Short mmCIF file of C-alpha atoms in Angstrom, two decimals:
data_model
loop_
_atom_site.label_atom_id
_atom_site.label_comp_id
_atom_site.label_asym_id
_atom_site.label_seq_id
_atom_site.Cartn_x
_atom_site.Cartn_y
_atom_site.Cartn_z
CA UNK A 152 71.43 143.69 81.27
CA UNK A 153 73.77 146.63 80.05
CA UNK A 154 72.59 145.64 76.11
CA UNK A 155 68.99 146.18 77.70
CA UNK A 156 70.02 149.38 79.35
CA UNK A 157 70.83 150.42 75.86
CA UNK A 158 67.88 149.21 74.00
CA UNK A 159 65.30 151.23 76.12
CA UNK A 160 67.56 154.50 77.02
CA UNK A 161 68.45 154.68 72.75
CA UNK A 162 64.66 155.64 72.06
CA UNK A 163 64.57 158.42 74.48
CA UNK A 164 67.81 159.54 73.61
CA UNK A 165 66.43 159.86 69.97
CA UNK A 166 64.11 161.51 71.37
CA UNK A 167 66.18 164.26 72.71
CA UNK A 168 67.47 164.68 69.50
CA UNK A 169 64.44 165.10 67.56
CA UNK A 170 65.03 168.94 66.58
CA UNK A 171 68.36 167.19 64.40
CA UNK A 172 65.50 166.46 61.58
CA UNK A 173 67.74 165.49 58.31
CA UNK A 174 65.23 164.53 56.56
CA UNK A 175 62.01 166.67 55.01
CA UNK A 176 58.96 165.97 53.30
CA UNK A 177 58.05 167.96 50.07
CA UNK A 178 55.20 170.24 50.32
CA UNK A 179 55.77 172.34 47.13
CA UNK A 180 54.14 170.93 43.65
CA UNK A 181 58.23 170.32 42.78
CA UNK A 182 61.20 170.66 44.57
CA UNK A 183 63.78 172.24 42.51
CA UNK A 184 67.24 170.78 42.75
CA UNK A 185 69.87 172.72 40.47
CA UNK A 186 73.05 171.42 39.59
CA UNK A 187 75.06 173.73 42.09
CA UNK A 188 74.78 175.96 44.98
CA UNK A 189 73.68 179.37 43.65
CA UNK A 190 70.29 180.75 41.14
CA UNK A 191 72.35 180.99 38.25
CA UNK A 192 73.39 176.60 38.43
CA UNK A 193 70.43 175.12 35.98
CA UNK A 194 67.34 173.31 37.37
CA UNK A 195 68.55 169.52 36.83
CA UNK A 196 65.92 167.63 38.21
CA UNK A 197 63.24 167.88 40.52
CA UNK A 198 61.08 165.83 43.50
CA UNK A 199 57.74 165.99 43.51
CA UNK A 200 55.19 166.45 46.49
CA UNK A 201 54.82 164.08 49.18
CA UNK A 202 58.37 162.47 48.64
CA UNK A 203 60.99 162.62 51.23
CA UNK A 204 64.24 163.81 51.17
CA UNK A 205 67.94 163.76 52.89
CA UNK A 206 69.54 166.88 53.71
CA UNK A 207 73.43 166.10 53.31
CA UNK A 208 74.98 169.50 53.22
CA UNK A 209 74.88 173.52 53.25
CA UNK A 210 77.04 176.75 52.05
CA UNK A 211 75.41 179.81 52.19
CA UNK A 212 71.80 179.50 51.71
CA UNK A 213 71.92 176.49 49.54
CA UNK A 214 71.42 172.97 50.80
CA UNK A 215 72.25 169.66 48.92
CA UNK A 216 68.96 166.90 49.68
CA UNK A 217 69.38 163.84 48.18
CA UNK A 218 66.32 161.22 47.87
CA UNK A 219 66.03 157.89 48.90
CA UNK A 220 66.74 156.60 45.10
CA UNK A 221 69.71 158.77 44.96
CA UNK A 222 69.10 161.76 42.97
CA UNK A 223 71.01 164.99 44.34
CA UNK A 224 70.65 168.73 43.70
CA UNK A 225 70.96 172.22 45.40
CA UNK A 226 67.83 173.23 46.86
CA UNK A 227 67.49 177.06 48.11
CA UNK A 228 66.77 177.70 51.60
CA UNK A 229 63.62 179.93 51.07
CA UNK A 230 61.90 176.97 49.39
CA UNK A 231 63.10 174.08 51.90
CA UNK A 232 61.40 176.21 54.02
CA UNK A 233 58.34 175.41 52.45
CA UNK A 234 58.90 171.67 53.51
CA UNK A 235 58.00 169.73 56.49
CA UNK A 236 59.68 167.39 58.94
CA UNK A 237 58.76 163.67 60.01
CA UNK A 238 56.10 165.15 62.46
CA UNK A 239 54.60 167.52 60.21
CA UNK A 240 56.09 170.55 61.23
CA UNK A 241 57.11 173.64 58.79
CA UNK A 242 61.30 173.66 58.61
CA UNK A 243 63.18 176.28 59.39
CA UNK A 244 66.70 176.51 58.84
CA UNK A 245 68.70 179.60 60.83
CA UNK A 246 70.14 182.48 58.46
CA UNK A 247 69.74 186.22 58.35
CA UNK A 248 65.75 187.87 58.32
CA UNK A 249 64.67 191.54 59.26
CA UNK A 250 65.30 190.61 63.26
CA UNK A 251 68.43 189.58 62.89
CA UNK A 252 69.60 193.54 62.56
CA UNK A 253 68.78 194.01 65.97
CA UNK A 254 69.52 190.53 67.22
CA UNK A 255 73.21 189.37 65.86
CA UNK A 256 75.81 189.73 68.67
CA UNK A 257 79.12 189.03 66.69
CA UNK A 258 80.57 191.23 63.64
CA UNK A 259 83.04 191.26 61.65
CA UNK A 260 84.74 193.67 59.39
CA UNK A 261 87.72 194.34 56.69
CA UNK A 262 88.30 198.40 56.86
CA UNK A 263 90.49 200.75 54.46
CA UNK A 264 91.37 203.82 55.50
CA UNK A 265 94.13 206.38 56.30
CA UNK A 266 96.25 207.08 59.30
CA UNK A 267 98.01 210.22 60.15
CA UNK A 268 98.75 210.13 56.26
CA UNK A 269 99.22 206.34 56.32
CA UNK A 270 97.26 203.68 54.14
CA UNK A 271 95.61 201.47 56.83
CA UNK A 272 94.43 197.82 56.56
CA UNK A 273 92.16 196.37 59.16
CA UNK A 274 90.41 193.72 60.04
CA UNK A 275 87.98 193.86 63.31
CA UNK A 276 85.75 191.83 65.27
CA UNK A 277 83.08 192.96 68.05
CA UNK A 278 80.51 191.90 69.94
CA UNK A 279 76.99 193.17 70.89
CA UNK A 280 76.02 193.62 75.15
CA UNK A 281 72.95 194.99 74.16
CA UNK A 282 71.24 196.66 71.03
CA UNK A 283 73.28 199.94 70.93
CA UNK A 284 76.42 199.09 72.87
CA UNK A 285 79.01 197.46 71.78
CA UNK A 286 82.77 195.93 72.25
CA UNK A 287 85.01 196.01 69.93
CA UNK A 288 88.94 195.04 68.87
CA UNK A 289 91.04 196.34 65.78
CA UNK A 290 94.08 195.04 64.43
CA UNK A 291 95.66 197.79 61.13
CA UNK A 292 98.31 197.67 59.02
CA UNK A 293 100.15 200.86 58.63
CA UNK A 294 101.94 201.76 55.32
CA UNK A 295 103.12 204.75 54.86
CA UNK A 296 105.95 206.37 53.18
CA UNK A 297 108.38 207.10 55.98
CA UNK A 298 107.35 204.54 58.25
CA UNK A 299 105.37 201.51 59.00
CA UNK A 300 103.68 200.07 61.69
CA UNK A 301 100.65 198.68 63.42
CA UNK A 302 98.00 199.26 65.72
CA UNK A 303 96.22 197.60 68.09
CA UNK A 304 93.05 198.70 70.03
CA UNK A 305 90.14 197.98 72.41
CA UNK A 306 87.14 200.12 72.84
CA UNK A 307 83.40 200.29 73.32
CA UNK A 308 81.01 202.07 71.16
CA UNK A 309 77.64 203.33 71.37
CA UNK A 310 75.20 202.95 68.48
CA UNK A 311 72.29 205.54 68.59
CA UNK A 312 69.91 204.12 67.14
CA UNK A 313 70.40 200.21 65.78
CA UNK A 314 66.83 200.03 64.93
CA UNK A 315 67.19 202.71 62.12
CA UNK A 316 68.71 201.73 58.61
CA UNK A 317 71.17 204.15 59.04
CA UNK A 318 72.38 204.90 62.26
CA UNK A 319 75.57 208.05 64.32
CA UNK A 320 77.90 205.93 66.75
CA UNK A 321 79.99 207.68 69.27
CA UNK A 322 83.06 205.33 70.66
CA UNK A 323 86.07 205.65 72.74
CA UNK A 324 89.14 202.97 73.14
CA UNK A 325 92.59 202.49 73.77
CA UNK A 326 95.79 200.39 72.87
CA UNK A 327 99.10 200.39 71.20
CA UNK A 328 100.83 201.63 68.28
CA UNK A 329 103.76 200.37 66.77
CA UNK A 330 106.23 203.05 64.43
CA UNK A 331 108.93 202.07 62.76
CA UNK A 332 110.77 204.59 60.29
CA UNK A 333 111.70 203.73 57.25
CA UNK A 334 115.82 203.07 57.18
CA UNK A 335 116.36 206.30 54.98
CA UNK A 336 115.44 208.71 57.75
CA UNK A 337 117.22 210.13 60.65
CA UNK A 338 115.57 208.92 63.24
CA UNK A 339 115.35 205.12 62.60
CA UNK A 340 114.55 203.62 66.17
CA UNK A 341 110.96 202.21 66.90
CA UNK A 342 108.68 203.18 68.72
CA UNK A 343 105.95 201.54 70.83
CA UNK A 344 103.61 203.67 72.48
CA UNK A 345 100.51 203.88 74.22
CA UNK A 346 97.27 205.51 72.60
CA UNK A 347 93.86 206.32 73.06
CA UNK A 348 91.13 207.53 70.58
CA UNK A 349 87.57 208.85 70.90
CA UNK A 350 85.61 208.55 67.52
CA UNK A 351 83.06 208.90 65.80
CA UNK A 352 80.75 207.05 62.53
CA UNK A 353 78.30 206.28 61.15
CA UNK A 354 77.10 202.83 59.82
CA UNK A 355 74.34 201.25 57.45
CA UNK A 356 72.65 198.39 56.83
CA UNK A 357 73.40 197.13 53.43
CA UNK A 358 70.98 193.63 53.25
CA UNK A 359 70.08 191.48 56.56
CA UNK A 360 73.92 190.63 56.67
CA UNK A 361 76.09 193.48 55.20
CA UNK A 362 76.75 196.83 56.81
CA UNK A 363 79.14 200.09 55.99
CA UNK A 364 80.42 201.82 59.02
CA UNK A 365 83.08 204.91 58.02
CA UNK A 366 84.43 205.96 61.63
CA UNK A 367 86.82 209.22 62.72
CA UNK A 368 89.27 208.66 64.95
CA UNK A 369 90.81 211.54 66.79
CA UNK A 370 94.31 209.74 69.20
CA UNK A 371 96.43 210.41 71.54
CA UNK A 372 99.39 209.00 71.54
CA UNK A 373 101.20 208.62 74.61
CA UNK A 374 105.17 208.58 73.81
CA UNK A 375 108.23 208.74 75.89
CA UNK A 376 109.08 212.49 74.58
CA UNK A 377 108.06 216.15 75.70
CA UNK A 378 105.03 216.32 73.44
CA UNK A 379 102.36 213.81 72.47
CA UNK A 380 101.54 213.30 69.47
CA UNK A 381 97.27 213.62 67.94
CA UNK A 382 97.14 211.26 64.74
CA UNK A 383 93.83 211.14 63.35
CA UNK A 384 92.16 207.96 61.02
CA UNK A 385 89.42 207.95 58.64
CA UNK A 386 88.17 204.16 58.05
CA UNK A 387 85.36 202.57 55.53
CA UNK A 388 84.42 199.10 56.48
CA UNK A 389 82.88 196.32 55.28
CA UNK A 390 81.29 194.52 58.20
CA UNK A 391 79.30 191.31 57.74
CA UNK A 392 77.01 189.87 60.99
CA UNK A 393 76.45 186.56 62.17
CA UNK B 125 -6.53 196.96 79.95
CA UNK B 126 -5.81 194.36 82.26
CA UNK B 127 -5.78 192.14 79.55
CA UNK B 128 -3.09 193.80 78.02
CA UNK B 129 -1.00 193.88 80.63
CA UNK B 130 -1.43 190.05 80.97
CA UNK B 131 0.18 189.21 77.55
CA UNK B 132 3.02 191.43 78.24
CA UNK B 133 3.58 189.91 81.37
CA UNK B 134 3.40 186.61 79.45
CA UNK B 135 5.37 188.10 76.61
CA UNK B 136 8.13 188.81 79.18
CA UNK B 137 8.19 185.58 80.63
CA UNK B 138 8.94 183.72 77.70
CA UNK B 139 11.53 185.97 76.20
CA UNK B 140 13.43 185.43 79.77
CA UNK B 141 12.83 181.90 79.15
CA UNK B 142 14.74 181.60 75.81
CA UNK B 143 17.38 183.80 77.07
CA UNK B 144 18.09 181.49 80.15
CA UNK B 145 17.91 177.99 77.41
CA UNK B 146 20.22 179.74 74.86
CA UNK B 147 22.47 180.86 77.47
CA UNK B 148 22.80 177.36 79.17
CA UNK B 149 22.67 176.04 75.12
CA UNK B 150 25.90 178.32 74.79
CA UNK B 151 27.80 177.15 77.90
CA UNK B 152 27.26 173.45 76.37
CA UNK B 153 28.43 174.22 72.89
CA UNK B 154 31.44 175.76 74.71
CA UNK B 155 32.27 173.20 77.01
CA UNK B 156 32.31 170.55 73.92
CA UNK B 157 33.81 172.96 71.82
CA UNK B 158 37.25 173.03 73.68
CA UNK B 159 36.98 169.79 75.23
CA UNK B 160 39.76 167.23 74.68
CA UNK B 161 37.98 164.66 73.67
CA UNK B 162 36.75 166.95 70.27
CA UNK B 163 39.87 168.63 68.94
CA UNK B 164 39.85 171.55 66.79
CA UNK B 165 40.29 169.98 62.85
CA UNK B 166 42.79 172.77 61.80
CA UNK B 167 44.83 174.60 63.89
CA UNK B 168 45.94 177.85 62.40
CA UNK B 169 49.00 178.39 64.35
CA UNK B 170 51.47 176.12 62.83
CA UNK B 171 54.37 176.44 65.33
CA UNK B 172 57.89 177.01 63.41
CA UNK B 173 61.15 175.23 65.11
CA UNK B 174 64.72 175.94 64.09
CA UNK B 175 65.80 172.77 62.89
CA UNK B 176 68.97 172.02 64.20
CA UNK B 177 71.48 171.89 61.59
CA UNK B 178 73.78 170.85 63.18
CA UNK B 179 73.38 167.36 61.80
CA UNK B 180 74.03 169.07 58.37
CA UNK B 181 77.78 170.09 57.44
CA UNK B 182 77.69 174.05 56.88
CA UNK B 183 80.50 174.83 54.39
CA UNK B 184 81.07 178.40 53.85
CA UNK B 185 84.80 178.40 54.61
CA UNK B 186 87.25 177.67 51.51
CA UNK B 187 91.12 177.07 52.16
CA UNK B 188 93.37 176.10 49.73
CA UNK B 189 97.38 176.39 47.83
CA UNK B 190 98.26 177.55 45.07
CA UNK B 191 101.35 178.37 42.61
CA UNK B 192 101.84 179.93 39.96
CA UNK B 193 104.50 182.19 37.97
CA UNK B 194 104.42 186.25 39.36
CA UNK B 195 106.40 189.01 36.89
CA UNK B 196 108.06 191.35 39.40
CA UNK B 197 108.59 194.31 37.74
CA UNK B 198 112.24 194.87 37.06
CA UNK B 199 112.97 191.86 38.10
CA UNK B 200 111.95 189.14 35.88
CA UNK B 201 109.40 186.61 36.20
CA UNK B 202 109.69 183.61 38.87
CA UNK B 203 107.66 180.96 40.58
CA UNK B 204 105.58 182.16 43.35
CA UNK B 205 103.70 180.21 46.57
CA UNK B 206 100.66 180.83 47.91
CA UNK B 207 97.85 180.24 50.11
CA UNK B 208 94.20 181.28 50.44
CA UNK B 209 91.65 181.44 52.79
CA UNK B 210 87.81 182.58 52.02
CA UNK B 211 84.55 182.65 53.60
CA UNK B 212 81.64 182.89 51.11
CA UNK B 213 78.55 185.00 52.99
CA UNK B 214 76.14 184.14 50.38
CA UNK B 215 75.89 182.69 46.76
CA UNK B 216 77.43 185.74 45.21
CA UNK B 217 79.80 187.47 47.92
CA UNK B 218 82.89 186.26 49.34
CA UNK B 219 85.94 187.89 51.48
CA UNK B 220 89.52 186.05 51.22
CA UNK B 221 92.82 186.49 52.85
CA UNK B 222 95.85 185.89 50.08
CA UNK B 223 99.47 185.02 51.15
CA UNK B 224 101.63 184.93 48.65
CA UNK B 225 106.07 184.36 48.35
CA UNK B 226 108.28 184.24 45.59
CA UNK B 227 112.00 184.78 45.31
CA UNK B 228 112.76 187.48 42.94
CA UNK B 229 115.69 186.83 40.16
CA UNK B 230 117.93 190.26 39.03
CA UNK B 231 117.42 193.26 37.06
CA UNK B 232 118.83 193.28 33.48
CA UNK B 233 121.18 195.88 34.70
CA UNK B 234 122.32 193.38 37.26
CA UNK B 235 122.87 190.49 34.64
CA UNK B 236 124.71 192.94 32.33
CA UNK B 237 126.89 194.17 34.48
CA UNK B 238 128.13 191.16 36.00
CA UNK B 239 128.72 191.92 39.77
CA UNK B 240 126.50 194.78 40.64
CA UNK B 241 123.71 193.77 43.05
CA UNK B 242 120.80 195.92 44.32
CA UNK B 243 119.42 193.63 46.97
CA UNK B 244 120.76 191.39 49.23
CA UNK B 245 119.46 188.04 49.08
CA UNK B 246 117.26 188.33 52.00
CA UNK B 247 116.10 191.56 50.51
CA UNK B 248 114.75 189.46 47.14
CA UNK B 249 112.74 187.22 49.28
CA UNK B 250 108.65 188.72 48.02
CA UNK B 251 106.12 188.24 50.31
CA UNK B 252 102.62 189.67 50.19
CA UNK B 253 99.48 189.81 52.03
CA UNK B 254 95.71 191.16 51.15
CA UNK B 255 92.73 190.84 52.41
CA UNK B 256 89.86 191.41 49.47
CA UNK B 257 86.02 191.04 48.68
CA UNK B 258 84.95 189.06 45.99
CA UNK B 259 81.99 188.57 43.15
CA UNK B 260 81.12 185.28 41.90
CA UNK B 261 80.15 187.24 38.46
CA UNK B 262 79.38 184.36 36.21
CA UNK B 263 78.28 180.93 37.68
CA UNK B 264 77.96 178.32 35.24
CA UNK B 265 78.92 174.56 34.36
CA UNK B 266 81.85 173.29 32.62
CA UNK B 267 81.45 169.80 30.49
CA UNK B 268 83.76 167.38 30.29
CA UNK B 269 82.23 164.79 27.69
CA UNK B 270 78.61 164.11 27.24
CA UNK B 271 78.47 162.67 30.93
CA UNK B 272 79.98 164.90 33.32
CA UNK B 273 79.15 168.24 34.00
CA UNK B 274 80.89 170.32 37.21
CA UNK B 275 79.90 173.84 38.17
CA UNK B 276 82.29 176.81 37.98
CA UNK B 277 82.18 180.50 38.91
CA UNK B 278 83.75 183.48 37.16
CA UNK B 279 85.04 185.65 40.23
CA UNK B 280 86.26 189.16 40.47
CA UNK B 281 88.38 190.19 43.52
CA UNK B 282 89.20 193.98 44.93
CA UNK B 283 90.93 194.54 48.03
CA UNK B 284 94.17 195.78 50.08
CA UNK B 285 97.40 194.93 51.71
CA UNK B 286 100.82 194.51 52.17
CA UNK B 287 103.94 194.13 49.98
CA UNK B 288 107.73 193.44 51.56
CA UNK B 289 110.24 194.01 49.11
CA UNK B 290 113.72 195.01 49.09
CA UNK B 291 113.40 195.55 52.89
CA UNK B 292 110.74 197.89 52.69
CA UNK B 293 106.78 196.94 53.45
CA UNK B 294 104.45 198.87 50.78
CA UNK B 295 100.70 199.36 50.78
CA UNK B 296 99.00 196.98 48.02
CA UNK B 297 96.30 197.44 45.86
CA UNK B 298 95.30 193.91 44.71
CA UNK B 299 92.96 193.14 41.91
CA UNK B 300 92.07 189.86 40.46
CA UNK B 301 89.68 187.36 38.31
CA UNK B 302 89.60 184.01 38.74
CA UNK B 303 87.67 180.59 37.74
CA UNK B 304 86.68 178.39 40.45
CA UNK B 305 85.54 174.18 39.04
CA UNK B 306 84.03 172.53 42.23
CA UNK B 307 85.80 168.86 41.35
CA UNK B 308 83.54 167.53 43.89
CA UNK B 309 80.99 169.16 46.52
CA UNK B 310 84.10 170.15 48.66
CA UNK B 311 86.84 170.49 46.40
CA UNK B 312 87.53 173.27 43.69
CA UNK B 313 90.28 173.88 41.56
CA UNK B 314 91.25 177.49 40.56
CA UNK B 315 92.83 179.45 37.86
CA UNK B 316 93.35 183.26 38.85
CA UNK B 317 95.49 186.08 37.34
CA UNK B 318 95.95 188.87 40.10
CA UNK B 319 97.62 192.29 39.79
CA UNK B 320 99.63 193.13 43.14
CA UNK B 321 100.43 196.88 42.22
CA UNK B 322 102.76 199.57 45.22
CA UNK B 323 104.69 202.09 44.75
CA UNK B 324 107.96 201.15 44.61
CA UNK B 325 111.21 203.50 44.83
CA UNK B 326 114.11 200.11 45.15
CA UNK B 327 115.67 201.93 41.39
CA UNK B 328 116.23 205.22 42.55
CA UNK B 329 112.80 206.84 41.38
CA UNK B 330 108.79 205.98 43.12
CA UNK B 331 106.73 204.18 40.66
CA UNK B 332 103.99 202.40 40.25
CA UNK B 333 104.96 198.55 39.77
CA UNK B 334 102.43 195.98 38.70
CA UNK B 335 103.44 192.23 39.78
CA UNK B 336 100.71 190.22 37.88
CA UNK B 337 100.50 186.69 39.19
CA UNK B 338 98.98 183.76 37.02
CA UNK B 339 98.03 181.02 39.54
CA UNK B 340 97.10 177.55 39.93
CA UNK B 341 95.36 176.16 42.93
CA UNK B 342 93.35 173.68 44.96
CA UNK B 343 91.01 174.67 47.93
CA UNK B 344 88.68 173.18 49.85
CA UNK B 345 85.17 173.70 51.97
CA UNK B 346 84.66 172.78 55.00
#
């Protein structure tokens, strides 16, 4: 009864899964496999129209097919899109286009860039609430030559105008910053403080996955003294979208 | 006169006439046209699905080891330890995250004059961090025999980070080349020379050091 159960529900269950296609039918004249997964790997073999085809694995925008008599290659994605499922269906296989500027939600970036005199090294991640506003959290690296340190923050940014190439962001944030003088100087405890920043940048698309943001910062940092202290940062980053 | 008017009359009747049929003709086509019974042969609007690839294993991630000798400036050469992550965006571009140790040996001052030591041991301990972009510059196969043939990349790398040295953490320009062999479709082998160059003021003086690194290493997609 239960091996029954199993027989009749396994159909509809591969049913359910029918968008997991791993196999696709050739629609092109040829289907160009190359011997590895980039333009510049040499055009090895290739399947001709009408046969089908096993997709086995991806990197980037390059997917390995192998056919049913075993011959393998590295098929771009822009021409596998040019191939059809089973049911006749064109394929489709998710990576960046034009809409995916305005659509992505996550980012993530590696930024250079000075603080209060400091080299900085950071790396950053945010996500997208809508088109123009967005949440974001650093971690940097601060070098410089009488102290060292780090700085974590939170903030929320406002892009103008995401649908433009090149587009002014406004953002504000806060966190904490970590000082530690080098051992030559007088003053050798560390500090860990409070700050806030407002800033302000300006970012571009590069291709349908790349952008350059350069962002101002203008801080506040909160310490345990009479006076607070203003650092300021200055930041290029290289931010790829997902 | 009256005559006249009789054929228009008639004229208008029958003009009325083939409206009405043509119209009702029109209605019929229509109904048969979208019945269905009588499909449409070709339907323009081929719909487009995401195909789920989840099925298919998406490898853009590379981690690996690797060793390899380092030439601390001043301080000799030694072995160094290291490990490597990377994510390749597309065919060309990657970004990687390089940690790297070694244990540095002693100055020639140091050996010469017997006792003298600048740095504690704990001091001598070299470890180094960087996060960088890379260029897969020349892609290519390598052929080993008349049989087997594996593809390789040529790959520049430019990026920043961190140096701790004789107690003191220094800001790290690291620049590199490397060749990548994919052994199989998820395992590479590597051979990269990097420069790791601070400013460095451990003998008295700042400087610019350069610590090239010649490396060995295995990584692997997934």
């Amino acid at each position: 009864m239960f091996l029954l159960a199993l027989l009749l529900g396994a159909p509809a269950f591969a049913a359910e899964r029918a968008d997991a296609v791993k196999s696709v039918v050739v629609k092109d004249p040829y289907l160009e496999l190359h011997t590895g997964p980039g333009r510049g790997y040499p055009v090895a073999q290739v399947i001709d129209r009408g046969a089908s085809v096993t997709l086995v694995r991806r990197r980037t925008d390059w997917i390995k097919v192998r056919n049913d008599r075993g011959r393998e290659g590295w098929v771009n994605r822009t021409q596998l899109e040019r191939t059809l499922t089973p049911d006749g269906e064109l394929v489709r296989l998710a990576g960046p286009s034009p809409e995916s500027r305005l659509e992505h939600r996550w980012e993530t970036s590696i930024g250079y860039g000075d603080f209060d005199g400091a080299s900085m090294i950071s790396a950053s991640g945010s996500y997208a609430l809508t088109q123009s506003i967005v949440v974001r959290a650093d971690a940097s690296h601060l070098l410089g030559n009488f102290s060292n340190g780090w700085l974590a923050t939170v903030g929320i940014a406002h892009i103008f105008m995401p649908q433009w190439r090149v587009s002014p962001f406004v953002g504000i944030g806060g966190g904490v910053v970590h000082i530690s003088p080098k051992s030559t100087l007088v003053q050798p405890e560390d500090r860990t403080d409070e700050a806030a920043y407002a800033g302000l940048g300006i970012r571009g698309f590069l291709t349908d996955r790349f952008l350059v943001q350069a962002e101002y910062r203008k801080f506040q940092v909160f310490t345990s003294r009479d006076e607070n202290e203003e650092p300021d940062s200055w930041t290029v980053a290289f931010t790829y979208f997902f | 006169m009256d005559r006249s008017v009789h054929v228009f009359l008639l004229n208008a009747l029958a003009v009325a006439g083939l409206t009405c049929a043509s119209a009702a003709f029109a209605e019929s086509a229509d109904g048969v046209g979208v019945s269905a019974d009588n499909p449409q042969v070709v339907d323009p609007r081929v719909e487009r699905r995401d195909i789920n690839v989840a099925g298919i294993d998406t490898e853009n991630f590379e981690a690996g080891a690797y060793i390899g000798t380092i030439s601390i400036e001043d301080f000799g050469s030694d072995v160094v330890f290291g490990a490597r992550l990377a994510y390749h965006f597309t065919e060309d571009l990657f970004a990687e995250v390089n940690i790297a140790t070694a244990e540095a040996g002693k100055t020639s001052y140091e050996d010469l004059s017997g006792s003298a030591q600048l740095l504690t041991d704990s001091e001598r301990k070299f470890t180094s961090y960087d996060l960088s972009l890379g260029w897969n510059i020349l892609p290519g196969e390598v052929f080993f025999g008349g049989q087997r043939a594996m593809p390789s990349s040529f790959y520049l790398t430019a990026g920043a980070g961190s140096t701790r040295f004789g107690g003191d953490d220094n800001f790290t320009v690291a620049l590199g080349a490397g060749m990548r062999l994919l052994v199989t479709d998820w395992l590479a082998g590597h051979l990269t020379v990097r420069d790791l160059a601070f400013d460095s003021d451990l003998l008295g003086k700042s400087k610019q050091t350069h610590n090239l690194q010649v490396n060995l290493g295995v990584t692997a997609f997934f």
